Amino acid sequence: MTPFISIQSVTKIFQKGQSLIKPLEDLSLDVPQGEFLSLMGPSGSGKTTLLNLIAGIDRPNSGKIIIDKREVSGLSRAELTRWRARHVGYIFQLYHLVPILSAYENVELPLLLGKLGKAERQERILAALDLVGLADRADHRPAELSGGQEQRVAIARAIVHDPGLLVADEPTGDLDRESADGILKLLGSLADDHGKTIVMVTHDPRAAAAAHRSLHLEKGRFVESPTGHSVSASPSR
Amino acid sequence: MKLALLALKNLVRHRLRSLLTTLGVSAGMFLYASVQTMQHSLAVATEAGAADTTLVVYRENRFCPATSRLPEHYLSVIEGIPGVRQAIPIQIAVNNCGASLDVITFRGVPPETLRAYNPEINVVEGTYEDFLNQSDGALVGQHFARRRGLSPGDTFEAVGVNVTVAGIIASDSPQDENVAYVHLPFLQQASRVGLGVVTQFNVKVERAELLQPVAEKIDETFAADQQPTHTRPEKAFFAETAKQMIELISFTRWLGLGAVAAVLGLVANAVLLIVRGRVRETAILQTLGYSRWAIGWMVVIEGGLLGLVGGIIGVLGATAFFHFKSFTLGNEGLTLALSPSLPVTLSGLAVAVTLGLVASLYPAWKATSRPLVQSLNA
Ligand SMILES: Nc1ncnc2c1ncn2[C@@H]1O[C@H](COP(=O)(O)OP(=O)(O)OP(=O)(O)O)[C@@H](O)[C@H]1O
Ligand SMILES: [Mg+2]
C-alpha cells in the first residue's frame, strides 16, 4: 500500500546572510493514512521546518514530497496555496485565532475559500465546533476563551473543510496538563475515528506517548531516541 | 464578496482606528469638494454668463460700479449706431466693491425695457406687473431670495436702499440669479448718484461680427465727451472684472491638490499600519490557503471602504454646506454664487474611493510580499 505521506531524500537549506543553514538533510519518511505521528527533538533540530514542508507552506531544495499520491514538492507557490486550502489543516502552538473574529467566524475562514453557501457553511462549522466540544461558544471571541478552548477552536478550524492531513506544531506546548490531555485525546480520535493522518511536533513525552508512533529528530536526521522509541519505518500499531 | 465582508469586519471591529482615519479622510474630502464647488461655480458663471452678441459700455478707466458714471442720455445715441439691435441703461449698486462672501447687487433698469431686453427672465413667484406698478418694487434672483429668505411682498434693505419684493425670477444666466432688479430712477435717487446717471449700458448687436466695429464706433462717438467710454464684449468684460476672483479661485486648485495628497497619505499610512499589525494574521490566512491575491484584495478593499465612508461624509458634508449657506462671492460688481452640483458631488465620491484604493496598493503589496515562513515566526 502506498503511504499517505512519502518524504524522499528531502534537503532544506536556509540562507542567513552569508552562511547557509541546512536544518534538514537527505531525510526520508513514510506515514500511512490514519496514523498519528509525533516528532520530537531538541530546539533547532528542524521539526517545524519538516512540518512546514509536509503542510506545503515551504518547499524543499531537493528531494520529493508526495502526499496522498500528489507530488506537492513540484507545485508552484500559488498551486501549493490552493492545495493547502483543500487538503491541510494546520494547528499552531499559540492557536493563532484571528482576535477580532468570533469562534464561529474563525472556523468559517477556510470555508470562505470554497463554494459552499451560507447554510452549508453553518452546518459544517457547527459540526466542527460540536466535535471539539465548543458548540455553545460559537459567539465568543478568542479573548473570552481559555487556552485549551482556543486550541479547540483552532482544531475545529483545521478540520472544518475536511482535510485528510493535519499538522500540529506543539499544540499542547502552551497548555496546562488537563487541557493538553483533552487536546491529545481529540487528536487521537480524529486519527482513529475520522481517518485523519496527523503529524504532531512536541517537546512533551506525554504528548508523544499519545501518538501511534514517535520519531526523534536531531540535526536534521532521525535518530534512535534517548527514551528508546524506535525509528521504525513502519507504524507501531 | 466574502472577502469584502471580511475586510469590512476588520474595519468595524477596529472601530476607533477606522473612525479616526475616516474623520481625516472626510476632512480632506470636504476641502476637496469645496474647492471643486468653487471651480465648478466659476466655470458655470464665466462660460454661461456672457452672451455672444452683447457689449458692455463702461466709463473709461473705471473698474468699479461705484465709480463708473455715464449720462443716461447716451442711450439714444447708442441706439442710433448702425448694427445695434437693443440697448439698456443699468445703474448698479453693490454693498461691497472688493472681494466679499456676501455680495448684494442692485441693478436699476427702466422696468419696461427689462422684459424686452432680457426675455429669458422668468418670474416664478409674484408677477411682472407688480414690478411695473410699484416704484420701489424689485425682481429678486432665486439664489439671492433663498439666501435672504425673501418672498413676494417682503421688504428688505441693503446698501441703504429699501425695496419691496415684487417677484422672484429664474434665469439661465447665473448673474441674474444673484441680483435684485429695481426701477432705474428709484435706484438713482435712493443711492444718491442722481437722476440721469448710470453705471453702464448693455448693448446687443445684430451679429457677432459686429461686436468689434460697434464697440469701436461707440467709444469713438464719446471720446471727446466729458465722460468717455470703454466698450467691450460681455465675455471680455467678465473676464477682466472677474480676473482677481478667477485668480483667487484658480489658486484654490492647489488646496484641492493638497487635500488629495493628504487623503492619499493618510489612508496609505493607516492601511500600512493595519497591515504591519497583522503580519501574523496574514500569515495564518495564507497558511489556511488564502492566496496572495485574496490577501491583497482584502487590504485594497479596506482602503477603498475607508475612502468611501470618508468621502461620503466629507463630500456630502460640503454639498450640504454650500446648499444651506448659499455663499455669494463677489468682486467689482460681478457675483459668483457658490452652489453645489451633482457632478461635483459624484466626482468627489469617485475621487474618494479611488484615493482609498490607490493608497492601499503599496500596503497590499507589502502585505503579500513577505515570505510566509518568515511571517509565521514573526
Ligand atoms: N526562515 C528561516 N530562515 C533561516 N533559518 C531558519 C528559518 N527557519 C528556521 N531556520 C533555522 O533552521 C533550523 C531549524 O529550525 P526549526 O524551526 O525547524 O527548529 P525546531 O526543531 O522547530 O525548533 P523548536 O523546537 O525551537 O521549535 C534552526 O537553526 C533555525 O534557525
Ligand atoms: Mg519549532
mmCIF file of C-alpha atoms in Angstrom, chain B residues 75-254:
data_model
loop_
_atom_site.group_PDB
_atom_site.id
_atom_site.type_symbol
_atom_site.label_atom_id
_atom_site.label_comp_id
_atom_site.label_asym_id
_atom_site.label_seq_id
_atom_site.Cartn_x
_atom_site.Cartn_y
_atom_site.Cartn_z
ATOM 1 C CA LEU B 75 -28.756 105.679 -24.684
ATOM 2 C CA SER B 76 -30.411 107.379 -27.636
ATOM 3 C CA VAL B 77 -27.042 107.959 -29.281
ATOM 4 C CA ILE B 78 -26.041 104.327 -28.832
ATOM 5 C CA GLU B 79 -29.375 103.108 -30.156
ATOM 6 C CA GLY B 80 -28.760 105.163 -33.277
ATOM 7 C CA ILE B 81 -25.486 103.460 -34.147
ATOM 8 C CA PRO B 82 -25.876 101.040 -37.075
ATOM 9 C CA GLY B 83 -25.683 97.391 -36.023
ATOM 10 C CA VAL B 84 -27.163 97.986 -32.567
ATOM 11 C CA ARG B 85 -30.324 95.972 -32.023
ATOM 12 C CA GLN B 86 -31.165 96.916 -28.444
ATOM 13 C CA ALA B 87 -29.601 98.719 -25.526
ATOM 14 C CA ILE B 88 -30.405 99.060 -21.852
ATOM 15 C CA PRO B 89 -29.007 101.501 -19.302
ATOM 16 C CA ILE B 90 -28.112 99.945 -15.972
ATOM 17 C CA GLN B 91 -27.324 101.535 -12.642
ATOM 18 C CA ILE B 92 -25.513 99.099 -10.420
ATOM 19 C CA ALA B 93 -25.248 99.388 -6.660
ATOM 20 C CA VAL B 94 -23.255 96.893 -4.631
ATOM 21 C CA ASN B 95 -22.738 96.770 -0.917
ATOM 22 C CA ASN B 96 -19.105 95.894 -1.324
ATOM 23 C CA CYS B 97 -16.861 96.640 -4.242
ATOM 24 C CA GLY B 98 -13.974 94.466 -3.169
ATOM 25 C CA ALA B 99 -13.916 90.736 -2.634
ATOM 26 C CA SER B 100 -16.643 89.559 -0.299
ATOM 27 C CA LEU B 101 -18.637 86.460 0.528
ATOM 28 C CA ASP B 102 -21.984 88.212 0.844
ATOM 29 C CA VAL B 103 -22.373 90.480 -2.116
ATOM 30 C CA ILE B 104 -25.673 92.193 -2.781
ATOM 31 C CA THR B 105 -26.152 93.736 -6.182
ATOM 32 C CA PHE B 106 -28.949 96.065 -7.257
ATOM 33 C CA ARG B 107 -29.473 96.629 -10.946
ATOM 34 C CA GLY B 108 -31.515 99.649 -11.710
ATOM 35 C CA VAL B 109 -33.136 99.384 -15.152
ATOM 36 C CA PRO B 110 -36.043 101.020 -16.945
ATOM 37 C CA PRO B 111 -38.718 98.497 -15.878
ATOM 38 C CA GLU B 112 -40.495 98.316 -19.254
ATOM 39 C CA THR B 113 -37.225 97.814 -21.130
ATOM 40 C CA LEU B 114 -36.074 94.933 -18.949
ATOM 41 C CA ARG B 115 -38.584 92.389 -20.241
ATOM 42 C CA ALA B 116 -37.909 93.282 -23.865
ATOM 43 C CA TYR B 117 -34.157 93.321 -23.445
ATOM 44 C CA ASN B 118 -33.908 90.261 -21.249
ATOM 45 C CA PRO B 119 -36.700 87.871 -22.312
ATOM 46 C CA GLU B 120 -35.093 84.825 -20.647
ATOM 47 C CA ILE B 121 -36.033 86.225 -17.252
ATOM 48 C CA ASN B 122 -38.826 84.099 -15.891
ATOM 49 C CA VAL B 123 -40.905 85.347 -12.970
ATOM 50 C CA VAL B 124 -41.525 82.247 -10.864
ATOM 51 C CA GLU B 125 -43.223 83.924 -7.901
ATOM 52 C CA GLY B 126 -45.152 87.169 -7.885
ATOM 53 C CA THR B 127 -45.785 88.956 -11.208
ATOM 54 C CA TYR B 128 -44.048 91.210 -13.629
ATOM 55 C CA GLU B 129 -46.983 93.579 -13.452
ATOM 56 C CA ASP B 130 -46.463 94.086 -9.727
ATOM 57 C CA PHE B 131 -42.906 95.067 -10.516
ATOM 58 C CA LEU B 132 -44.045 97.564 -13.133
ATOM 59 C CA ASN B 133 -46.631 99.107 -10.824
ATOM 60 C CA GLN B 134 -44.512 99.532 -7.710
ATOM 61 C CA SER B 135 -41.847 102.185 -7.925
ATOM 62 C CA ASP B 136 -39.925 100.511 -5.103
ATOM 63 C CA GLY B 137 -40.594 97.025 -6.479
ATOM 64 C CA ALA B 138 -37.787 94.540 -7.029
ATOM 65 C CA LEU B 139 -37.402 91.381 -9.075
ATOM 66 C CA VAL B 140 -35.131 89.215 -6.987
ATOM 67 C CA GLY B 141 -32.965 86.386 -8.283
ATOM 68 C CA GLN B 142 -33.786 82.949 -6.874
ATOM 69 C CA HIS B 143 -30.410 82.402 -5.305
ATOM 70 C CA PHE B 144 -30.454 85.834 -3.707
ATOM 71 C CA ALA B 145 -34.018 85.272 -2.456
ATOM 72 C CA ARG B 146 -33.081 81.953 -0.893
ATOM 73 C CA ARG B 147 -30.029 83.478 0.749
ATOM 74 C CA ARG B 148 -32.121 86.233 2.304
ATOM 75 C CA GLY B 149 -35.280 84.133 2.805
ATOM 76 C CA LEU B 150 -37.353 86.529 0.693
ATOM 77 C CA SER B 151 -40.784 86.079 -0.876
ATOM 78 C CA PRO B 152 -43.096 88.496 -2.708
ATOM 79 C CA GLY B 153 -44.463 91.264 -0.500
ATOM 80 C CA ASP B 154 -41.404 91.293 1.782
ATOM 81 C CA THR B 155 -39.371 94.419 2.113
ATOM 82 C CA PHE B 156 -35.652 94.484 2.655
ATOM 83 C CA GLU B 157 -32.876 96.982 2.999
ATOM 84 C CA ALA B 158 -29.366 96.854 1.586
ATOM 85 C CA VAL B 159 -26.821 99.489 0.576
ATOM 86 C CA GLY B 160 -29.118 101.969 2.251
ATOM 87 C CA VAL B 161 -31.915 101.180 -0.182
ATOM 88 C CA ASN B 162 -35.360 99.922 0.877
ATOM 89 C CA VAL B 163 -37.260 97.836 -1.653
ATOM 90 C CA THR B 164 -40.349 95.627 -1.791
ATOM 91 C CA VAL B 165 -40.100 92.235 -3.394
ATOM 92 C CA ALA B 166 -42.478 92.124 -6.354
ATOM 93 C CA GLY B 167 -41.333 88.845 -7.802
ATOM 94 C CA ILE B 168 -38.730 86.092 -7.728
ATOM 95 C CA ILE B 169 -37.003 85.388 -11.011
ATOM 96 C CA ALA B 170 -35.247 82.424 -12.554
ATOM 97 C CA SER B 171 -32.846 82.748 -15.436
ATOM 98 C CA ASP B 172 -30.321 80.773 -17.426
ATOM 99 C CA SER B 173 -27.802 83.466 -16.731
ATOM 100 C CA PRO B 174 -26.134 82.837 -13.339
ATOM 101 C CA GLN B 175 -25.652 86.573 -12.874
ATOM 102 C CA ASP B 176 -29.415 87.132 -12.838
ATOM 103 C CA GLU B 177 -29.805 84.643 -10.006
ATOM 104 C CA ASN B 178 -27.850 86.843 -7.643
ATOM 105 C CA VAL B 179 -29.248 90.294 -8.227
ATOM 106 C CA ALA B 180 -32.269 92.400 -7.473
ATOM 107 C CA TYR B 181 -33.646 94.322 -10.441
ATOM 108 C CA VAL B 182 -35.205 97.635 -9.404
ATOM 109 C CA HIS B 183 -36.558 100.699 -11.191
ATOM 110 C CA LEU B 184 -33.748 102.847 -12.568
ATOM 111 C CA PRO B 185 -34.996 106.245 -11.334
ATOM 112 C CA PHE B 186 -35.731 104.746 -7.947
ATOM 113 C CA LEU B 187 -32.218 103.419 -7.538
ATOM 114 C CA GLN B 188 -30.650 106.581 -8.881
ATOM 115 C CA GLN B 189 -32.405 108.555 -6.173
ATOM 116 C CA ALA B 190 -32.070 106.063 -3.388
ATOM 117 C CA SER B 191 -28.338 105.550 -3.889
ATOM 118 C CA ARG B 192 -27.805 109.294 -4.368
ATOM 119 C CA VAL B 193 -25.909 109.030 -7.626
ATOM 120 C CA GLY B 194 -28.540 111.332 -9.027
ATOM 121 C CA LEU B 195 -31.080 111.058 -11.781
ATOM 122 C CA GLY B 196 -29.734 110.637 -15.245
ATOM 123 C CA VAL B 197 -26.562 108.826 -14.188
ATOM 124 C CA VAL B 198 -25.990 105.154 -14.951
ATOM 125 C CA THR B 199 -23.139 102.729 -14.447
ATOM 126 C CA GLN B 200 -23.135 101.078 -17.820
ATOM 127 C CA PHE B 201 -25.077 100.245 -20.940
ATOM 128 C CA ASN B 202 -25.608 96.733 -22.155
ATOM 129 C CA VAL B 203 -25.867 96.692 -25.934
ATOM 130 C CA LYS B 204 -26.997 93.851 -28.163
ATOM 131 C CA VAL B 205 -25.658 93.890 -31.700
ATOM 132 C CA GLU B 206 -27.174 92.241 -34.755
ATOM 133 C CA ARG B 207 -24.417 89.692 -35.317
ATOM 134 C CA ALA B 208 -21.277 88.564 -33.519
ATOM 135 C CA GLU B 209 -19.063 90.016 -36.280
ATOM 136 C CA LEU B 210 -20.402 93.454 -35.427
ATOM 137 C CA LEU B 211 -19.155 93.360 -31.814
ATOM 138 C CA GLN B 212 -15.801 94.879 -32.661
ATOM 139 C CA PRO B 213 -16.881 97.615 -35.126
ATOM 140 C CA VAL B 214 -19.815 98.706 -32.982
ATOM 141 C CA ALA B 215 -17.667 98.837 -29.849
ATOM 142 C CA GLU B 216 -15.126 100.991 -31.662
ATOM 143 C CA LYS B 217 -17.833 103.222 -33.020
ATOM 144 C CA ILE B 218 -19.340 103.785 -29.561
ATOM 145 C CA ASP B 219 -16.027 104.684 -27.961
ATOM 146 C CA GLU B 220 -15.198 106.949 -30.889
ATOM 147 C CA THR B 221 -18.508 108.740 -30.540
ATOM 148 C CA PHE B 222 -17.957 109.630 -26.889
ATOM 149 C CA ALA B 223 -14.174 110.029 -26.984
ATOM 150 C CA ALA B 224 -14.308 113.816 -26.890
ATOM 151 C CA ASP B 225 -17.055 113.894 -24.276
ATOM 152 C CA GLN B 226 -16.765 114.682 -20.582
ATOM 153 C CA GLN B 227 -17.402 111.044 -19.894
ATOM 154 C CA PRO B 228 -15.505 108.891 -22.400
ATOM 155 C CA THR B 229 -16.430 105.206 -22.624
ATOM 156 C CA HIS B 230 -14.723 101.888 -22.856
ATOM 157 C CA THR B 231 -16.747 99.250 -24.661
ATOM 158 C CA ARG B 232 -16.008 95.534 -24.566
ATOM 159 C CA PRO B 233 -17.804 92.328 -25.453
ATOM 160 C CA GLU B 234 -19.527 90.983 -22.331
ATOM 161 C CA LYS B 235 -17.250 87.930 -22.222
ATOM 162 C CA ALA B 236 -14.139 90.090 -22.159
ATOM 163 C CA PHE B 237 -15.777 92.363 -19.589
ATOM 164 C CA PHE B 238 -16.444 89.418 -17.306
ATOM 165 C CA ALA B 239 -13.006 88.001 -17.816
ATOM 166 C CA GLU B 240 -11.400 91.318 -16.911
ATOM 167 C CA THR B 241 -13.564 92.326 -13.989
ATOM 168 C CA ALA B 242 -13.521 88.810 -12.590
ATOM 169 C CA LYS B 243 -9.784 88.481 -13.040
ATOM 170 C CA GLN B 244 -8.916 88.689 -9.366
ATOM 171 C CA MET B 245 -11.697 86.321 -8.496
ATOM 172 C CA ILE B 246 -10.575 83.873 -11.150
ATOM 173 C CA GLU B 247 -7.010 84.100 -9.923
ATOM 174 C CA LEU B 248 -8.107 83.592 -6.362
ATOM 175 C CA ILE B 249 -10.176 80.577 -7.266
ATOM 176 C CA SER B 250 -7.504 79.161 -9.541
ATOM 177 C CA PHE B 251 -5.226 79.301 -6.584
ATOM 178 C CA THR B 252 -7.587 77.091 -4.567
ATOM 179 C CA ARG B 253 -6.814 74.365 -7.093
ATOM 180 C CA TRP B 254 -3.622 73.851 -5.109
#
